[in-house]
Amino acid sequence: FPVTIRLLIQLLASKLGVGALLFGQVAGHGVGATTLFLPVIMKNEFRKTDWTGICYGLSRYKRFPLFTTWAGLLNTGGTQLPPVLITAFFGATATGLYALAHRALSIPIALIGDALQGVFFSDAAEAHRNNKLGQKVEKLLDVLVQVALPPAIILVIVSPDLFANFFGKKWREAGVMAQYLIPWLVMQFCVGPLTLVNAVTENQKLGLYMQMQLFIVRITTIVFGSFYGDILKTIFFFSLGSVISYFAFLWSILSISGLSIMVFFKAIARGAFFGGIIALPTVFYHYFFDGIIALVGLSAATLLLVGARYHAYVRRGI
């Protein structure tokens, strides 16, 4: 229903231009919030609410809106500003290449990461109360690393050819950009779901500081790279800075959870070992074979290895 309202307003007021789009978006979200809010206030439980308790709750958990809102704004800015800066420094073509590379890689990462984050969030608060948060964090981090590394290693090898075959030869450079972006996106995938630890342990201020340094690093690396006049070098600096920032973020989360950073390094070593084995068919094709038959055969072998790896992981009860 909210989506219908939004689209209806945007269509009816389309002659007003951009204002209609903005108004329709706000109206749609407003209707959605209202449909959720009204049933709540109509319940008897709501009418019997202890307002003293509500005031206490507002005071007790004021750090959530105070710090998390700004952290979310910085996170969004750090994602949305880079394409604007790339356009300003390198032009629309470079932005198109970056946008395609980022979009192609980030969509599956977001879908899987959000699902794992939801599972983690459902149990994290109780685990923290029972002094078992560290176990939960270690388990989830291991899963994230093992899920991310095998496809990441394969994509690092074949991204230019993959983009050239799927989107056309003129998009091959986007595949090269994807190679540079993969380390950052792997770190984002591994750290993103774990940021809920700051909320569970009420360390929202630390989360804000981490988002602030990530935002500054991202913007600074793009401006720094612009002095070289080379978009690929800029993307390299941007990705490297993001990796370092997310590593600092992860280190702080592990410290809060009572874990050593060696937990991450051990997971990386194990994931890289099995990921390298799984990527062997791709390496053989890339350097020794050609043609669609060889590609299909080696792709099937790669998928079988990936499936065997994940099946073994599930059997371990992870």
Coordinates of C-alpha atoms in Angstrom, one line a residue:
F1 CA 0.0 0.0 0.0
P2 CA 2.7 2.6 0.8
V3 CA 4.5 1.8 -2.5
T4 CA 1.2 2.3 -4.3
I5 CA 0.6 5.7 -2.6
R6 CA 4.1 6.8 -3.5
L7 CA 3.9 5.8 -7.1
L8 CA 0.4 7.3 -7.5
I9 CA 1.5 10.7 -6.1
Q10 CA 4.6 10.7 -8.3
L11 CA 2.5 9.9 -11.4
L12 CA -0.2 12.5 -10.7
A13 CA 2.2 15.2 -9.8
S14 CA 4.8 14.3 -12.4
K15 CA 4.5 17.8 -14.1
L16 CA 5.9 19.3 -10.9
G17 CA 9.2 17.7 -11.7
V18 CA 11.7 16.6 -9.0
G19 CA 9.4 18.0 -6.3
A20 CA 6.8 15.3 -7.1
L21 CA 9.4 12.5 -6.7
L22 CA 10.5 13.8 -3.4
F23 CA 7.0 14.4 -2.1
G24 CA 5.9 11.0 -3.3
Q25 CA 8.8 9.3 -1.6
V26 CA 8.1 11.1 1.7
A27 CA 4.4 10.5 1.5
G28 CA 5.0 6.7 0.8
H29 CA 7.2 6.3 3.9
G30 CA 4.8 8.4 5.9
V31 CA 1.9 6.1 5.1
G32 CA 4.0 3.1 5.8
A33 CA 4.9 4.4 9.3
T34 CA 1.3 5.4 10.0
T35 CA 0.0 1.9 9.1
L36 CA 2.5 0.4 11.6
F37 CA 1.9 3.0 14.3
L38 CA -1.9 3.1 14.4
P39 CA -2.5 -0.5 15.4
V40 CA 0.0 -0.2 18.2
I41 CA -1.7 2.9 19.9
M42 CA -5.1 1.3 19.6
K43 CA -4.1 -1.7 21.8
N44 CA -5.1 -1.7 25.5
E45 CA -1.5 -2.4 26.5
F46 CA -0.4 0.9 25.0
R47 CA -3.1 2.8 26.9
K48 CA -1.9 1.3 30.1
T49 CA 1.7 2.3 29.4
D50 CA 3.7 3.6 32.4
W51 CA 4.9 7.0 31.2
T52 CA 7.5 7.1 33.9
G53 CA 9.0 3.9 32.4
I54 CA 8.9 5.4 28.9
C55 CA 10.8 8.5 30.1
Y56 CA 13.4 6.2 31.8
G57 CA 13.8 4.2 28.6
L58 CA 14.3 7.4 26.6
S59 CA 17.0 8.5 29.0
R60 CA 18.5 5.1 29.3
Y61 CA 18.9 4.5 25.6
K62 CA 19.4 8.0 24.3
R63 CA 22.7 7.0 22.9
F64 CA 21.0 5.0 20.2
P65 CA 19.6 8.0 18.3
L66 CA 22.3 10.4 19.5
F67 CA 25.2 8.4 18.0
T68 CA 23.7 5.8 15.7
T69 CA 21.9 8.4 13.6
W70 CA 25.1 10.3 12.9
A71 CA 27.0 7.0 12.3
G72 CA 24.3 6.0 9.8
L73 CA 24.6 9.4 8.1
L74 CA 28.4 9.1 7.8
N75 CA 28.1 5.5 6.5
T76 CA 25.6 6.6 3.8
G77 CA 27.8 9.6 2.9
G78 CA 30.8 7.4 2.6
T79 CA 28.9 5.3 0.1
Q80 CA 27.2 8.0 -1.9
L81 CA 29.9 10.7 -2.1
P82 CA 32.7 8.6 -3.8
P83 CA 30.8 8.5 -7.2
V84 CA 30.2 12.3 -6.9
L85 CA 33.9 12.9 -6.3
I86 CA 34.9 10.5 -9.1
T87 CA 32.7 12.3 -11.5
A88 CA 34.1 15.7 -10.4
F89 CA 37.7 14.5 -10.8
F90 CA 37.6 12.0 -13.6
G91 CA 34.3 12.4 -15.5
A92 CA 31.1 10.5 -16.0
T93 CA 32.8 7.6 -17.9
A94 CA 35.0 6.7 -14.9
T95 CA 32.0 7.0 -12.6
G96 CA 30.0 4.6 -14.9
L97 CA 32.9 2.0 -14.7
Y98 CA 33.1 2.3 -10.9
A99 CA 29.3 2.1 -10.5
L100 CA 29.0 -1.0 -12.6
A101 CA 31.9 -2.7 -10.8
H102 CA 30.6 -1.7 -7.3
R103 CA 27.0 -2.6 -8.1
A104 CA 27.8 -6.0 -9.6
L105 CA 29.8 -7.0 -6.5
S106 CA 27.8 -5.4 -3.8
I107 CA 24.3 -6.7 -4.5
P108 CA 25.1 -10.4 -3.6
I109 CA 27.2 -9.2 -0.7
A110 CA 24.4 -7.1 0.7
L111 CA 21.8 -9.9 0.4
I112 CA 23.9 -12.5 2.1
G113 CA 25.3 -10.1 4.7
D114 CA 21.9 -8.8 5.7
A115 CA 20.6 -12.3 6.2
L116 CA 23.5 -13.3 8.4
Q117 CA 23.3 -10.0 10.3
G118 CA 19.6 -10.7 11.0
V119 CA 20.4 -14.1 12.4
F120 CA 23.2 -12.7 14.6
F121 CA 21.0 -9.9 15.9
S122 CA 18.3 -12.2 17.0
D123 CA 20.6 -14.0 19.5
A124 CA 23.4 -11.4 20.2
A125 CA 21.7 -9.5 23.1
E126 CA 20.9 -12.7 25.0
A127 CA 24.4 -14.0 24.3
H128 CA 25.8 -10.8 25.8
R129 CA 23.7 -11.2 28.9
N130 CA 25.0 -14.8 29.3
N131 CA 28.6 -13.8 28.7
K132 CA 28.7 -15.7 25.4
L133 CA 28.9 -12.9 23.0
G134 CA 32.5 -13.7 22.2
Q135 CA 31.6 -17.2 21.0
K136 CA 28.8 -15.8 18.8
V137 CA 31.1 -13.2 17.3
E138 CA 33.9 -15.8 16.6
K139 CA 31.4 -18.2 15.0
L140 CA 29.9 -15.6 12.8
L141 CA 33.2 -14.1 11.7
D142 CA 34.5 -17.5 10.7
V143 CA 31.3 -18.1 8.7
L144 CA 31.6 -14.7 7.0
V145 CA 35.3 -15.3 6.0
Q146 CA 34.7 -18.8 4.7
V147 CA 31.7 -17.7 2.7
A148 CA 33.5 -14.6 1.2
L149 CA 37.0 -15.8 0.3
P150 CA 36.5 -18.6 -2.3
P151 CA 34.3 -16.5 -4.7
A152 CA 36.5 -13.4 -4.0
I153 CA 39.7 -15.3 -5.0
I154 CA 38.0 -16.5 -8.2
L155 CA 36.7 -13.0 -9.1
V156 CA 40.1 -11.5 -8.6
I157 CA 41.4 -13.9 -11.3
V158 CA 38.6 -13.6 -13.8
S159 CA 36.9 -10.2 -13.3
P160 CA 38.2 -8.4 -16.4
D161 CA 37.2 -11.3 -18.7
L162 CA 33.9 -11.8 -16.9
F163 CA 32.9 -8.1 -17.3
A164 CA 34.1 -8.1 -20.9
N165 CA 32.0 -11.2 -21.8
F166 CA 28.9 -10.2 -20.0
F167 CA 28.7 -6.4 -20.5
G168 CA 30.9 -6.0 -23.6
K169 CA 34.6 -5.4 -24.2
K170 CA 34.3 -1.6 -23.5
W171 CA 33.5 -2.6 -19.9
R172 CA 36.6 -4.6 -19.3
E173 CA 38.1 -1.8 -17.3
A174 CA 35.2 -2.1 -14.9
G175 CA 36.4 -5.7 -14.3
V176 CA 39.9 -4.3 -13.5
M177 CA 38.3 -1.9 -11.0
A178 CA 36.4 -4.9 -9.5
Q179 CA 39.7 -6.6 -8.9
Y180 CA 40.8 -3.6 -6.8
L181 CA 37.4 -3.3 -5.0
I182 CA 37.2 -6.9 -4.0
P183 CA 39.5 -6.7 -0.9
W184 CA 37.5 -3.7 0.5
L185 CA 34.1 -5.5 -0.2
V186 CA 35.3 -8.7 1.5
M187 CA 36.3 -6.7 4.6
Q188 CA 33.0 -4.9 4.5
F189 CA 31.2 -8.2 4.2
C190 CA 33.1 -9.7 7.1
V191 CA 32.8 -6.6 9.4
G192 CA 29.4 -5.2 8.5
P193 CA 27.2 -7.8 10.4
L194 CA 29.5 -7.6 13.4
T195 CA 28.9 -3.9 13.9
L196 CA 25.8 -4.8 15.8
V197 CA 28.1 -5.6 18.7
N198 CA 28.4 -1.9 19.3
A199 CA 24.6 -1.7 19.7
V200 CA 24.4 -4.8 21.9
T201 CA 27.1 -3.7 24.2
E202 CA 26.0 0.0 24.1
N203 CA 29.2 1.2 22.5
Q204 CA 27.5 3.5 20.0
K205 CA 30.0 6.2 20.5
L206 CA 32.8 3.9 19.3
G207 CA 30.7 3.0 16.3
L208 CA 30.3 6.7 15.5
Y209 CA 34.1 7.2 15.7
M210 CA 34.7 4.2 13.5
Q211 CA 32.3 5.5 10.9
M212 CA 33.8 8.9 11.1
Q213 CA 37.3 7.6 10.4
L214 CA 36.0 5.4 7.6
F215 CA 34.3 8.4 6.0
I216 CA 37.4 10.6 6.3
V217 CA 39.7 7.9 4.8
R218 CA 37.4 7.3 1.9
I219 CA 37.1 10.9 0.9
T220 CA 40.8 11.6 1.5
T221 CA 42.0 8.7 -0.6
I222 CA 39.9 9.8 -3.6
V223 CA 41.2 13.4 -3.3
F224 CA 44.7 12.1 -3.0
G225 CA 44.3 9.7 -6.0
S226 CA 43.0 12.6 -8.1
F227 CA 46.5 14.2 -8.0
Y228 CA 47.8 11.3 -10.1
G229 CA 45.1 11.7 -12.7
D230 CA 44.6 8.0 -12.9
I231 CA 41.3 6.5 -11.9
L232 CA 42.7 3.0 -11.4
K233 CA 45.3 4.3 -8.9
T234 CA 42.6 6.2 -7.2
I235 CA 40.4 3.1 -6.9
F236 CA 43.4 1.2 -5.5
F237 CA 44.0 3.9 -2.8
F238 CA 40.3 4.0 -2.0
S239 CA 40.1 0.3 -1.6
L240 CA 43.3 0.0 0.4
G241 CA 42.2 2.8 2.8
S242 CA 38.8 1.2 3.2
V243 CA 40.4 -2.2 4.0
I244 CA 42.6 -0.6 6.7
S245 CA 39.6 1.3 8.2
Y246 CA 37.5 -1.9 8.3
F247 CA 40.4 -3.8 9.9
A248 CA 40.6 -1.2 12.7
F249 CA 36.8 -1.5 13.0
L250 CA 37.0 -5.3 13.3
W251 CA 39.9 -5.1 15.8
S252 CA 37.7 -2.8 18.1
I253 CA 34.7 -5.2 17.8
L254 CA 36.8 -8.2 18.7
S255 CA 38.3 -6.4 21.7
I256 CA 34.9 -5.5 22.9
S257 CA 33.9 -9.2 22.6
G258 CA 37.0 -10.4 24.5
L259 CA 38.6 -11.9 21.4
S260 CA 42.1 -11.6 19.9
I261 CA 42.7 -10.3 16.3
M262 CA 44.4 -13.7 15.7
V263 CA 40.8 -15.2 15.4
F264 CA 40.5 -13.2 12.2
F265 CA 43.9 -14.1 10.9
K266 CA 43.3 -17.8 11.5
A267 CA 40.0 -17.7 9.7
I268 CA 41.7 -15.8 6.8
A269 CA 44.4 -18.4 6.5
R270 CA 41.9 -21.3 6.5
G271 CA 39.7 -19.5 4.0
A272 CA 42.5 -18.6 1.7
F273 CA 43.8 -22.2 1.7
F274 CA 40.5 -23.7 0.7
G275 CA 39.6 -20.8 -1.5
G276 CA 42.9 -21.3 -3.4
I277 CA 42.1 -25.0 -3.9
I278 CA 38.6 -24.2 -5.1
A279 CA 40.0 -21.5 -7.5
L280 CA 42.4 -23.9 -9.2
P281 CA 40.0 -24.9 -12.1
T282 CA 39.6 -21.2 -12.8
V283 CA 43.3 -20.6 -12.8
F284 CA 43.8 -23.5 -15.3
Y285 CA 41.2 -22.2 -17.6
H286 CA 42.5 -18.6 -17.4
Y287 CA 46.1 -19.6 -18.3
F288 CA 45.9 -22.9 -20.2
F289 CA 42.5 -23.3 -21.9
D290 CA 40.2 -21.5 -24.2
G291 CA 36.8 -22.1 -25.6
I292 CA 33.3 -22.5 -24.3
I293 CA 33.5 -26.3 -23.7
A294 CA 36.6 -25.9 -21.4
L295 CA 34.9 -23.0 -19.7
V296 CA 31.7 -25.0 -18.9
G297 CA 33.7 -28.0 -17.7
L298 CA 36.0 -26.1 -15.5
S299 CA 33.1 -23.9 -14.2
A300 CA 31.3 -27.1 -13.2
A301 CA 34.4 -28.4 -11.4
T302 CA 34.7 -25.1 -9.5
L303 CA 31.0 -25.2 -8.5
L304 CA 31.4 -28.8 -7.2
L305 CA 34.4 -27.8 -5.1
V306 CA 32.5 -24.8 -3.7
G307 CA 29.6 -27.0 -2.9
A308 CA 31.8 -29.6 -1.3
R309 CA 33.5 -26.9 0.8
Y310 CA 30.3 -25.4 2.1
H311 CA 28.7 -28.8 2.7
A312 CA 31.7 -29.8 4.9
Y313 CA 31.3 -26.5 6.7
V314 CA 27.6 -27.1 7.4
R315 CA 28.4 -30.7 8.6
R316 CA 30.7 -29.2 11.2
G317 CA 27.7 -27.4 12.6
I318 CA 28.9 -23.9 11.8

